[in-house]
Amino acid sequence: MSAIRAIQAVRSGRIDSTRVRAVVRKEVTDYRRNRFVLGTMTVLPILFLANPIINIFTAPTNVSHTALDARVGSTMLFLLLVPVILPATIAATSIVNEREQGTLEPVLTTPVRSEELLIGKALAALIPAVTIAYTMLGIFLLMVKLFAHQQVADVTLEGPRILAQVLFIPLLAGWAIWAGLAVSVRANDVRVAQQLGTLASLPPLAITALMAFNVITPSFRVAVLFAVGLLLLDVLAYRLIAPMFDRERLITARRAK
Amino acid sequence: MTATMDDPVLVVDKLTKTFGSRTAYSDVSFSVGRGEVFGFLGPNGAGKTTTVRSLGTLITPTSGKATVAGLALTADNAVEIRKRIAIMTEAPGLYGRLSVTENLKYFVGLYHLSDGEQRIKKALDAVNLTDRAQDICSSLSKGLRQRVGLARTLLNDPEILFLDEPTSGLDPVAARGVHDLITGLRDRGVTIFFTTHRLAEAEALCDRVAILNTTLRTIGRPSELREQLFNRGLVVTTATPLADPARVFTGLPGVEGWEPDPAGGYRLAVSDPAVAAPEVVRALVHAEADVLSVGESRHSLEDVYLELVNEDVEANQR
Ligand SMILES: Nc1ncnc2c1ncn2[C@@H]1O[C@H](COP(=O)(O)OP(=O)(O)OP(=O)(O)O)[C@@H](O)[C@H]1O
Ligand SMILES: [Mg+2]
């Protein structure tokens, strides 16, 4: 019932962009002042950029093309961890946190729709995640182009590989966010939500790993097909999560304390 | 008084809410007129907050009907109802890392209101917080947070304002500020539905009050409730006890009965104090009593409340 209503809301354009923007602005202002989130946003990218760079520069060049391919693939997989883990953590805590602070109830007294609140929170997690991930990718590719061994650079800078990376970053982040929000809507405890959220965000990464390890040969076609699959998964996830947002339960359910 | 019951903005009809086997409130019916200040009283756990949440579309009643600001209380009307009302929740629920203004700005956005700056300024002014506008909310005292929560409910110019214990934790001056605000809003035609444990406050502010204890125990003007529940009476105090009170009081015109007051003096049940009082004074003078005072006994709303709630406690013990 409410699933149908949620879909109709989006279709008929009843999503009010002013409300969505208000949510995004509030979220971003709030976590820019949150040391835990800021710390995660700084430390995680540094760690997950340092590792692939070291990995690429220490790559042996006297090996077969296939071996080099696998090495580069697994290295670049690392760059996909940040756009998954970072937004998953933010999303997984975003609603259960508000419940704990008592800020959710006043918000729900306003005309804001569940979908608007969820989309706002999703965008607020997506924007920094994608920005950071693209920056990391840019730095990585630039370093490879400028300083890596020619042979390694050739394998790394293959078109399908870069396209896959560019497409997968927002799509994987999208999945991670919906998974995180789904956990956040159901969870009664912030720390449990954080752990479950990270866990739930990882499965699609496994599919991309198949490509990274050359189980599936990366090509433009495969990259685009995977991207479309991920997109469908994201849309499906959104449609499933909006009806999970049960105002009454969120306000009255006893919290595990 | 500006409230008119011909034009009710809130009609509640046999509303019930249960959580599993626990009944939060049951079979509650009442209506509130436009521009009325309506007090909702009752002991802890009586169902006041749950009622406010139900009427504010936050939770779904188990059975019964209601009309809020002219709209039937249904899931389809929820968004429209929320546009027309505002609720100050029991806990103010502010974002601690945001400033007072930033908190209010968020709500201006959620209500999709134009001229937000103007509205924020007006709301802060109404609760006397203009000089704290840039303060970060986590640094505010409990009472100041409460006032930010109140300012937040003024942003959308609601038709009905629900206030869940708006003065709990406020100092007397700040509480008086809230009272003035409520009176001011009433004069502008806003309907105010508020819960409180401060009975003197309810008595002073409310056009009508309801006392809830899971079911609605009574509803009416504070003065009516006093009269319904308590006989009218006179209180007589004397410097020394009367030698023979029965001889003094029995048979006086208008006096229906008497009893010694445990606090000293005598309580007389009378049909009309205006008739009985002069007779009583004459009789006391005649008996050469050392009269300190003769006055009409005043029952407060608190007496009404305690009487009704204690009845429930006793009924439960049986
Ligand atoms: N989610 C819930 N699950 C079970 N029982 C609940 C739930 N929410 C409220 N109740 C119960 O419903 C009853 C009414 O609670 P409510 O909060 O409405 O009381 P109240 O009149 O606001 O009390 P107070 O004066 O303490 O604020 C209480 O017995 C409470 O324990
Ligand atoms: Mg309450």
Coordinates of C-alpha atoms and ligand atoms in Angstrom, one line a residue:
Chain A
M1 CA 0.0 0.0 0.0
S2 CA 2.4 2.6 1.2
A3 CA 5.0 1.4 -1.3
I4 CA 2.6 2.2 -4.1
R5 CA 2.0 5.6 -2.5
A6 CA 5.7 6.3 -2.3
I7 CA 6.2 5.5 -5.9
Q8 CA 3.3 7.7 -6.9
A9 CA 4.7 10.5 -4.9
V10 CA 7.9 10.4 -6.9
R11 CA 6.1 10.0 -10.2
S12 CA 3.7 12.9 -9.7
G13 CA 6.6 15.1 -8.7
R14 CA 5.3 15.6 -5.2
I15 CA 8.8 15.6 -3.9
D16 CA 9.4 19.2 -2.9
S17 CA 13.0 20.2 -3.8
T18 CA 13.0 23.0 -1.2
R19 CA 12.5 20.6 1.6
V20 CA 15.1 18.2 0.2
R21 CA 17.5 21.1 0.0
A22 CA 16.8 22.1 3.5
V23 CA 17.6 18.6 4.7
V24 CA 20.9 18.5 2.7
R25 CA 22.0 21.9 4.0
K26 CA 21.2 21.0 7.6
E27 CA 23.0 17.6 7.3
V28 CA 26.1 19.0 5.7
T29 CA 26.3 21.9 8.2
D30 CA 25.9 19.4 11.0
Y31 CA 28.5 16.9 10.1
R32 CA 31.0 19.6 9.1
R33 CA 31.0 20.3 12.8
N34 CA 31.2 16.7 13.8
R35 CA 34.7 15.7 14.6
F36 CA 34.0 12.0 14.2
V37 CA 32.6 12.4 10.7
L38 CA 35.3 14.9 9.7
G39 CA 38.0 12.6 11.0
T40 CA 36.6 9.6 9.1
M41 CA 36.4 11.8 5.9
T42 CA 40.1 12.7 6.2
V43 CA 41.7 9.6 7.5
L44 CA 39.9 7.0 5.4
P45 CA 40.7 8.6 2.0
I46 CA 44.4 9.1 2.9
L47 CA 44.7 5.4 4.0
F48 CA 42.8 4.1 0.9
L49 CA 44.8 6.3 -1.5
A50 CA 48.3 5.6 0.0
N51 CA 47.7 1.9 -0.2
P52 CA 47.0 1.7 -4.0
I53 CA 49.7 4.1 -4.8
I54 CA 52.3 2.1 -3.0
N55 CA 50.9 -1.0 -4.6
I56 CA 51.2 0.3 -8.1
F57 CA 54.7 1.7 -7.7
T58 CA 56.0 -1.6 -6.3
A59 CA 54.3 -3.6 -9.1
P60 CA 56.9 -5.9 -10.8
T61 CA 57.1 -5.2 -14.5
N62 CA 58.7 -8.5 -15.5
V63 CA 55.5 -10.5 -15.2
S64 CA 52.9 -11.6 -17.7
H65 CA 50.2 -9.1 -18.9
T66 CA 47.5 -11.1 -17.1
A67 CA 49.4 -11.0 -13.8
L68 CA 49.9 -7.3 -14.1
D69 CA 46.2 -6.8 -15.1
A70 CA 45.1 -8.6 -11.9
R71 CA 47.4 -6.5 -9.8
V72 CA 46.1 -3.3 -11.2
G73 CA 42.5 -4.5 -10.9
S74 CA 42.8 -5.4 -7.3
T75 CA 44.6 -2.1 -6.6
M76 CA 41.8 0.0 -8.1
L77 CA 39.2 -2.0 -6.2
F78 CA 40.7 -0.3 -3.1
L79 CA 39.7 3.0 -4.5
L80 CA 36.1 1.8 -4.4
L81 CA 36.1 1.1 -0.7
V82 CA 35.9 4.7 0.3
P83 CA 32.7 5.6 -1.7
V84 CA 31.1 2.5 -0.1
I85 CA 32.2 2.6 3.5
L86 CA 32.1 6.4 4.0
P87 CA 28.5 7.0 3.0
A88 CA 27.3 3.7 4.5
T89 CA 28.6 4.9 7.9
I90 CA 27.0 8.3 7.5
A91 CA 23.7 6.9 6.3
A92 CA 23.5 4.2 8.8
T93 CA 23.7 6.6 11.8
S94 CA 21.7 9.4 10.3
I95 CA 18.2 8.4 11.5
V96 CA 19.0 6.4 14.6
N97 CA 21.2 9.3 15.7
E98 CA 18.3 11.8 15.4
R99 CA 16.1 9.4 17.3
E100 CA 18.6 9.3 20.1
Q101 CA 19.0 13.1 20.2
G102 CA 15.2 13.5 20.1
T103 CA 15.4 15.7 17.0
L104 CA 13.4 13.3 14.8
E105 CA 10.0 13.9 16.4
P106 CA 10.0 17.7 15.8
V107 CA 11.0 17.1 12.2
L108 CA 8.2 14.7 11.7
T109 CA 5.7 17.3 12.9
T110 CA 6.4 19.4 9.8
P111 CA 4.9 18.7 6.4
V112 CA 8.1 16.9 5.2
R113 CA 7.4 13.6 3.5
S114 CA 9.4 10.5 4.4
E115 CA 10.7 10.4 0.8
E116 CA 12.0 14.0 1.0
L117 CA 13.7 13.3 4.3
L118 CA 15.3 10.1 3.0
I119 CA 16.4 11.7 -0.4
G120 CA 17.9 14.7 1.5
K121 CA 19.8 12.5 3.8
A122 CA 21.0 10.3 0.9
L123 CA 22.2 13.3 -1.1
A124 CA 24.0 14.7 1.9
A125 CA 25.9 11.4 2.2
L126 CA 26.4 11.0 -1.6
I127 CA 27.8 14.4 -2.4
P128 CA 30.9 14.3 -0.1
A129 CA 31.4 10.6 -0.8
V130 CA 31.5 11.0 -4.6
T131 CA 33.5 14.2 -4.4
I132 CA 36.2 12.6 -2.2
A133 CA 36.2 9.4 -4.4
Y134 CA 36.6 11.2 -7.7
T135 CA 39.4 13.3 -6.2
M136 CA 41.1 10.2 -5.0
L137 CA 40.7 8.6 -8.4
G138 CA 42.1 11.8 -10.1
I139 CA 45.1 11.9 -7.9
F140 CA 45.8 8.2 -8.4
L141 CA 45.5 8.3 -12.2
L142 CA 47.7 11.5 -12.3
M143 CA 50.4 9.8 -10.2
V144 CA 50.3 6.7 -12.4
K145 CA 50.5 8.8 -15.6
L146 CA 53.4 10.9 -14.3
F147 CA 55.5 8.5 -12.3
A148 CA 54.6 4.9 -12.9
H149 CA 56.5 2.5 -15.1
Q150 CA 55.2 2.8 -18.7
Q151 CA 54.0 -0.9 -18.8
V152 CA 52.0 -0.4 -15.5
A153 CA 50.6 2.9 -16.7
D154 CA 49.3 1.4 -20.0
V155 CA 47.4 -1.3 -18.1
T156 CA 46.0 1.1 -15.5
L157 CA 44.9 3.8 -17.9
E158 CA 42.8 1.4 -20.1
G159 CA 39.5 3.1 -21.1
P160 CA 37.1 0.4 -19.8
R161 CA 38.8 0.3 -16.5
I162 CA 38.5 4.0 -15.9
L163 CA 35.0 4.2 -17.2
A164 CA 34.0 1.4 -14.8
Q165 CA 35.6 3.3 -12.0
V166 CA 33.8 6.5 -12.8
L167 CA 30.4 4.8 -13.2
F168 CA 30.8 2.5 -10.2
I169 CA 31.7 5.2 -7.7
P170 CA 28.3 7.0 -7.5
L171 CA 26.4 3.7 -8.0
L172 CA 28.1 1.8 -5.3
A173 CA 27.8 4.8 -3.0
G174 CA 24.1 4.9 -3.9
W175 CA 23.6 1.3 -2.9
A176 CA 25.7 1.8 0.3
I177 CA 23.5 4.8 1.3
W178 CA 20.2 3.0 0.8
A179 CA 21.5 0.0 2.7
G180 CA 22.8 2.3 5.4
L181 CA 19.5 4.1 5.7
A182 CA 17.5 0.9 5.7
V183 CA 19.6 -0.2 8.7
S184 CA 19.2 3.2 10.3
V185 CA 15.4 3.2 10.0
R186 CA 15.2 -0.2 11.7
A187 CA 18.1 0.0 14.2
N188 CA 17.6 1.0 17.8
D189 CA 21.3 1.6 18.6
V190 CA 23.8 3.8 16.9
R191 CA 26.8 1.5 17.2
V192 CA 25.0 -1.6 15.9
A193 CA 23.6 0.5 13.0
Q194 CA 27.2 1.6 12.1
Q195 CA 28.4 -2.0 12.0
L196 CA 25.4 -3.4 10.2
G197 CA 25.4 -0.5 7.7
T198 CA 29.0 -1.2 6.7
L199 CA 28.3 -4.9 6.3
A200 CA 25.2 -4.3 4.2
S201 CA 27.0 -2.0 1.9
L202 CA 29.7 -4.5 0.8
P203 CA 27.9 -7.2 -1.4
P204 CA 27.8 -5.2 -4.7
L205 CA 31.5 -4.7 -4.2
A206 CA 32.0 -8.4 -4.6
I207 CA 30.6 -8.3 -8.2
T208 CA 33.0 -5.5 -9.1
A209 CA 35.8 -7.6 -7.5
L210 CA 35.0 -10.3 -10.1
M211 CA 35.9 -7.8 -12.7
A212 CA 38.9 -6.5 -10.9
F213 CA 40.4 -10.0 -10.6
N214 CA 39.6 -10.6 -14.3
V215 CA 37.1 -13.4 -13.7
I216 CA 35.1 -11.2 -16.0
T217 CA 37.2 -9.4 -18.6
P218 CA 36.6 -5.6 -18.3
S219 CA 35.4 -4.1 -21.5
F220 CA 33.2 -1.1 -22.2
R221 CA 30.2 -3.3 -22.6
V222 CA 30.7 -5.2 -19.3
A223 CA 31.3 -1.9 -17.5
V224 CA 28.2 -0.3 -18.8
L225 CA 26.1 -3.5 -18.2
F226 CA 27.3 -3.7 -14.6
A227 CA 26.6 0.0 -14.2
V228 CA 23.0 -0.4 -15.4
G229 CA 22.6 -3.4 -13.1
L230 CA 23.8 -1.3 -10.2
L231 CA 21.5 1.5 -11.1
L232 CA 18.5 -0.8 -11.1
L233 CA 19.5 -2.1 -7.7
D234 CA 19.8 1.5 -6.4
V235 CA 16.3 2.3 -7.6
L236 CA 14.9 -0.9 -6.2
A237 CA 16.5 -0.2 -2.9
Y238 CA 15.0 3.3 -2.7
R239 CA 11.6 1.9 -3.4
L240 CA 11.9 -0.6 -0.7
I241 CA 13.2 1.7 1.9
A242 CA 10.7 4.5 1.7
P243 CA 7.9 2.3 2.9
M244 CA 10.1 1.1 5.8
F245 CA 10.0 4.6 7.2
D246 CA 7.4 4.0 9.9
R247 CA 6.8 7.3 11.7
E248 CA 5.0 5.8 14.6
R249 CA 7.6 3.1 15.3
L250 CA 10.4 5.6 14.9
I251 CA 8.8 7.9 17.5
T252 CA 7.4 5.5 20.1
A253 CA 9.5 2.3 19.9
R254 CA 11.5 1.8 23.0
R255 CA 15.2 2.3 22.5
A256 CA 17.7 -0.2 23.8
K257 CA 19.5 1.8 26.4
Chain B
M1 CA -13.5 35.7 25.1
T2 CA -13.1 35.2 21.3
A3 CA -13.5 31.4 21.1
T4 CA -16.7 30.1 19.5
M5 CA -17.9 26.6 19.8
D6 CA -20.0 27.0 16.7
D7 CA -16.7 26.9 14.8
P8 CA -14.7 24.1 16.3
V9 CA -11.2 23.6 14.9
L10 CA -10.6 20.4 16.7
V11 CA -13.2 17.6 17.0
V12 CA -12.3 14.4 18.7
D13 CA -14.7 11.5 18.6
K14 CA -14.3 8.3 20.6
L15 CA -10.5 8.2 19.9
T16 CA -8.6 5.3 21.4
K17 CA -4.9 4.3 21.1
T18 CA -3.5 1.1 22.4
F19 CA 0.1 -0.1 22.3
G20 CA -0.2 -3.9 22.3
S21 CA -2.1 -4.6 25.5
R22 CA -1.4 -1.2 27.0
T23 CA -4.1 1.4 26.5
A24 CA -2.6 4.9 26.2
Y25 CA -6.0 6.6 26.1
S26 CA -9.5 5.3 25.5
D27 CA -12.8 6.6 24.1
V28 CA -11.8 10.3 24.3
S29 CA -14.3 12.8 22.8
F30 CA -14.2 16.6 23.0
S31 CA -14.0 19.6 20.7
V32 CA -12.1 22.8 20.8
G33 CA -13.4 26.1 19.4
R34 CA -11.4 28.4 17.2
G35 CA -9.3 30.8 19.3
E36 CA -9.8 28.8 22.4
V37 CA -7.0 28.1 24.9
F38 CA -7.6 24.5 25.9
G39 CA -5.8 22.9 28.8
F40 CA -5.1 19.2 28.8
L41 CA -4.4 17.9 32.3
G42 CA -3.7 14.5 33.8
P43 CA -1.2 12.5 35.8
N44 CA 2.0 11.0 34.4
G45 CA 1.2 8.3 31.9
A46 CA -2.4 9.6 31.4
G47 CA -2.0 9.7 27.6
K48 CA -1.6 13.4 27.1
T49 CA 1.5 13.2 24.9
T50 CA 0.1 10.2 23.0
T51 CA -3.1 12.2 22.3
V52 CA -1.1 15.2 21.0
R53 CA 0.9 12.9 18.8
S54 CA -2.2 11.3 17.4
L55 CA -3.9 14.6 16.6
G56 CA -0.6 15.8 15.1
T57 CA -0.6 12.8 12.7
L58 CA 2.6 11.3 14.2
I59 CA 0.9 8.1 15.3
T60 CA -2.3 6.4 14.1
P61 CA -5.2 6.1 16.6
T62 CA -6.4 2.5 17.0
S63 CA -10.1 3.6 16.6
G64 CA -12.2 6.7 16.6
K65 CA -12.4 9.8 14.4
A66 CA -11.1 13.3 14.6
T67 CA -11.1 16.5 12.6
V68 CA -8.0 18.7 12.9
A69 CA -8.0 22.2 11.5
G70 CA -11.0 21.4 9.2
L71 CA -9.5 18.1 7.9
A72 CA -10.4 14.6 8.8
L73 CA -7.5 12.9 10.6
T74 CA -6.5 10.3 7.9
A75 CA -3.2 9.3 6.4
D76 CA -4.1 11.1 3.1
N77 CA -4.6 14.4 4.9
A78 CA -1.5 14.1 7.1
V79 CA 0.7 16.4 5.2
E80 CA -2.0 19.1 4.8
I81 CA -2.8 18.9 8.5
R82 CA 0.8 19.3 9.5
K83 CA 1.0 22.4 7.4
R84 CA -1.8 24.0 9.4
I85 CA -0.7 23.1 12.9
A86 CA 2.5 23.2 14.9
I87 CA 3.6 21.0 17.8
M88 CA 6.0 21.8 20.5
T89 CA 7.1 18.3 21.5
E90 CA 7.8 17.3 25.1
A91 CA 11.6 17.5 24.6
P92 CA 12.7 20.5 22.4
G93 CA 15.0 18.3 20.2
L94 CA 17.4 20.8 18.8
Y95 CA 20.5 20.1 16.8
G96 CA 23.3 20.8 19.3
R97 CA 25.9 21.6 16.7
L98 CA 23.7 24.2 14.9
S99 CA 23.0 27.7 16.1
V100 CA 19.6 28.8 17.1
T101 CA 19.1 30.5 13.8
E102 CA 20.3 27.5 11.8
N103 CA 17.9 25.3 13.7
L104 CA 15.0 27.6 12.8
K105 CA 16.2 27.9 9.2
Y106 CA 16.0 24.2 8.8
F107 CA 12.4 24.3 9.8
V108 CA 11.6 27.2 7.6
G109 CA 12.9 25.0 4.8
L110 CA 10.9 21.9 6.0
Y111 CA 7.7 24.1 6.0
H112 CA 8.7 25.5 2.6
L113 CA 8.0 29.1 3.8
S114 CA 9.0 32.3 2.1
D115 CA 10.5 35.3 3.8
G116 CA 12.2 33.0 6.3
E117 CA 14.5 35.7 7.8
Q118 CA 11.5 37.8 8.7
R119 CA 9.7 34.8 10.3
I120 CA 12.8 33.8 12.3
K121 CA 13.2 37.3 13.5
K122 CA 9.6 37.5 14.6
A123 CA 9.7 34.1 16.3
L124 CA 12.8 34.9 18.2
D125 CA 11.5 38.2 19.3
A126 CA 8.3 36.6 20.6
V127 CA 10.3 34.3 22.9
N128 CA 12.8 37.0 23.8
L129 CA 15.8 35.2 22.3
T130 CA 17.0 37.7 19.7
D131 CA 20.3 38.2 21.5
R132 CA 21.0 34.5 21.5
A133 CA 20.3 33.9 17.8
Q134 CA 23.8 33.0 16.9
D135 CA 24.5 30.8 20.0
I136 CA 25.2 27.1 19.3
C137 CA 22.3 25.1 20.8
S138 CA 24.3 22.7 22.9
S139 CA 25.5 25.7 24.9
L140 CA 22.0 26.8 25.9
S141 CA 20.4 26.1 29.2
K142 CA 17.3 23.8 29.4
G143 CA 14.9 26.8 29.6
L144 CA 16.5 28.6 26.7
R145 CA 16.3 25.4 24.6
Q146 CA 12.6 25.2 25.5
R147 CA 12.1 28.7 24.2
V148 CA 13.9 27.9 20.9
G149 CA 11.5 24.9 20.6
L150 CA 8.6 27.3 21.2
A151 CA 10.0 29.8 18.6
R152 CA 10.1 26.9 16.1
T153 CA 6.4 26.3 16.5
L154 CA 5.6 30.0 15.6
L155 CA 7.4 29.9 12.2
N156 CA 4.5 28.6 10.1
D157 CA 1.7 30.7 11.7
P158 CA -0.3 27.6 12.7
E159 CA -4.0 27.6 13.1
I160 CA -3.7 25.2 16.1
L161 CA -0.7 25.2 18.3
F162 CA -0.1 22.1 20.4
L163 CA 2.2 22.7 23.3
D164 CA 3.3 19.7 25.3
E165 CA 4.3 21.0 28.7
P166 CA 5.6 24.3 27.4
T167 CA 6.6 25.7 30.8
S168 CA 8.2 22.6 32.4
G169 CA 11.6 23.5 33.6
L170 CA 11.1 27.3 33.1
D171 CA 11.8 29.8 35.8
P172 CA 8.9 31.9 36.9
V173 CA 9.7 34.9 34.8
A174 CA 10.2 32.8 31.7
A175 CA 7.0 30.9 32.4
R176 CA 5.2 34.2 32.7
G177 CA 6.7 35.1 29.3
V178 CA 5.2 31.9 27.8
H179 CA 1.8 32.8 29.4
D180 CA 1.9 36.2 27.8
L181 CA 2.8 34.6 24.5
I182 CA -0.1 32.2 24.8
T183 CA -2.5 35.1 25.6
G184 CA -1.1 37.1 22.7
L185 CA -1.6 34.3 20.3
R186 CA -5.1 33.6 21.5
D187 CA -5.9 37.3 20.8
R188 CA -4.8 36.8 17.2
G189 CA -7.2 33.9 16.9
V190 CA -4.7 31.0 17.2
T191 CA -6.2 27.9 19.0
I192 CA -3.9 26.6 21.7
F193 CA -4.0 23.1 23.0
F194 CA -1.6 22.7 25.8
T195 CA -0.7 20.1 28.4
T196 CA 0.7 21.0 31.8
H197 CA 1.2 19.8 35.3
R198 CA 0.9 23.4 36.6
L199 CA -2.7 23.7 37.6
A200 CA -2.6 27.3 38.6
E201 CA -1.3 28.0 35.1
A202 CA -4.1 26.1 33.5
E203 CA -6.6 27.8 35.7
A204 CA -5.3 31.3 34.8
L205 CA -4.9 30.8 31.1
C206 CA -7.4 28.3 29.9
D207 CA -10.9 29.0 28.6
R208 CA -11.6 25.3 29.2
V209 CA -9.7 22.4 30.6
A210 CA -10.0 18.6 30.3
I211 CA -8.7 16.1 32.8
L212 CA -7.5 12.9 31.2
N213 CA -6.6 9.7 33.1
T214 CA -6.6 7.3 30.2
T215 CA -10.3 8.2 29.8
L216 CA -11.6 11.7 29.9
R217 CA -12.6 12.4 33.5
T218 CA -14.1 15.8 33.0
I219 CA -14.1 18.8 30.7
G220 CA -15.3 22.4 31.2
R221 CA -14.4 25.9 32.3
P222 CA -12.4 25.8 35.5
S223 CA -15.1 27.7 37.4
E224 CA -17.8 25.2 36.2
L225 CA -15.7 22.3 37.3
R226 CA -15.3 23.7 40.8
E227 CA -19.0 24.2 41.1
Q228 CA -19.9 20.7 39.7
L229 CA -17.6 19.0 42.2
F230 CA -17.8 21.1 45.3
N231 CA -20.7 22.6 47.2
R232 CA -20.5 26.3 47.7
G233 CA -19.5 27.2 51.2
L234 CA -18.3 29.7 53.8
V235 CA -15.2 29.4 55.9
V236 CA -15.4 31.0 59.4
T237 CA -12.3 31.4 61.6
T238 CA -12.4 32.5 65.2
A239 CA -9.6 33.4 67.6
T240 CA -10.9 30.7 70.1
P241 CA -13.2 27.8 69.3
L242 CA -16.9 28.4 69.7
A243 CA -18.4 27.0 73.0
D244 CA -21.4 25.5 71.1
P245 CA -21.0 25.8 67.3
A246 CA -24.1 23.7 66.7
R247 CA -26.3 26.2 68.4
V248 CA -24.7 29.1 66.4
F249 CA -24.9 27.5 62.9
T250 CA -27.9 25.2 63.0
G251 CA -31.0 26.5 61.5
L252 CA -29.6 29.7 60.0
P253 CA -31.3 30.7 56.7
G254 CA -29.3 29.5 53.8
V255 CA -27.0 27.3 55.8
E256 CA -27.3 23.6 54.9
G257 CA -24.8 22.1 57.2
W258 CA -21.5 22.7 59.0
E259 CA -18.3 20.9 60.1
P260 CA -15.2 21.9 62.0
D261 CA -12.3 22.7 59.6
P262 CA -9.3 20.5 60.5
A263 CA -7.1 23.5 59.9
G264 CA -9.1 25.5 62.5
G265 CA -12.4 27.3 62.2
Y266 CA -15.6 25.9 60.5
R267 CA -16.8 25.0 57.1
L268 CA -20.4 25.8 56.2
A269 CA -22.3 24.3 53.3
V270 CA -24.6 27.1 51.9
S271 CA -27.0 27.4 49.1
D272 CA -26.1 31.0 48.4
P273 CA -23.2 32.7 50.1
A274 CA -24.8 36.2 49.6
V275 CA -27.8 35.2 51.7
A276 CA -26.0 33.1 54.3
A277 CA -23.0 35.3 55.0
P278 CA -24.8 38.2 56.8
E279 CA -26.9 35.7 58.8
V280 CA -23.8 33.9 59.9
V281 CA -22.1 37.1 60.9
R282 CA -25.1 38.2 62.9
A283 CA -25.3 34.8 64.7
L284 CA -21.6 34.9 65.5
V285 CA -21.8 38.4 66.9
H286 CA -24.8 37.4 68.9
A287 CA -22.8 34.4 70.3
E288 CA -20.0 36.9 71.2
A289 CA -17.5 34.9 69.2
D290 CA -14.1 36.4 68.5
V291 CA -14.5 36.4 64.7
L292 CA -11.3 36.7 62.6
S293 CA -12.8 36.2 59.2
V294 CA -15.9 35.0 57.3
G295 CA -15.3 34.3 53.7
E296 CA -16.4 32.2 50.7
S297 CA -14.5 28.9 50.5
R298 CA -12.5 28.8 47.3
H299 CA -11.8 25.5 45.7
S300 CA -9.0 25.7 43.2
L301 CA -8.6 23.7 40.0
E302 CA -6.1 21.7 41.9
D303 CA -8.8 20.6 44.3
V304 CA -10.9 19.4 41.4
Y305 CA -7.9 17.6 39.9
L306 CA -6.9 15.9 43.1
E307 CA -10.4 14.9 43.8
L308 CA -10.9 13.2 40.4
V309 CA -7.5 11.6 40.1
N310 CA -7.7 10.3 43.7
E311 CA -11.0 8.8 42.9
D312 CA -9.3 6.8 40.1
V313 CA -6.5 5.7 42.4
E314 CA -9.0 4.5 45.0
A315 CA -11.1 2.7 42.3
N316 CA -8.0 1.0 41.1
Q317 CA -7.1 -0.2 44.5
R318 CA -10.5 -1.8 44.9
Ligands
LIG1 N1 5.4 3.0 22.4 C1 4.8 2.6 23.5 N2 4.6 1.3 23.8 C2 3.9 1.0 24.9 N3 3.3 1.9 25.7 C3 3.4 3.2 25.5 C4 4.2 3.7 24.3 N4 4.1 5.0 24.3 C5 3.4 5.4 25.4 N5 3.0 4.3 26.1 C6 2.2 4.3 27.3 O1 1.0 5.0 27.1 C7 0.6 5.7 28.3 C8 0.5 7.2 28.0 O2 1.7 7.8 27.8 P1 1.9 9.3 27.5 O3 3.3 9.6 27.2 O4 0.9 9.8 26.5 O5 1.5 10.0 28.9 P2 1.5 11.5 29.4 O6 0.2 11.8 29.8 O7 2.1 12.4 28.3 O8 2.5 11.5 30.7 P3 3.5 12.6 31.2 O9 2.7 13.5 32.1 O10 4.4 11.7 32.1 O11 4.2 13.2 30.1 C9 1.7 5.4 29.3 O12 1.2 4.3 30.1 C10 2.9 4.9 28.5 O13 3.7 4.1 29.2
MG2 MG 3.7 13.6 28.2

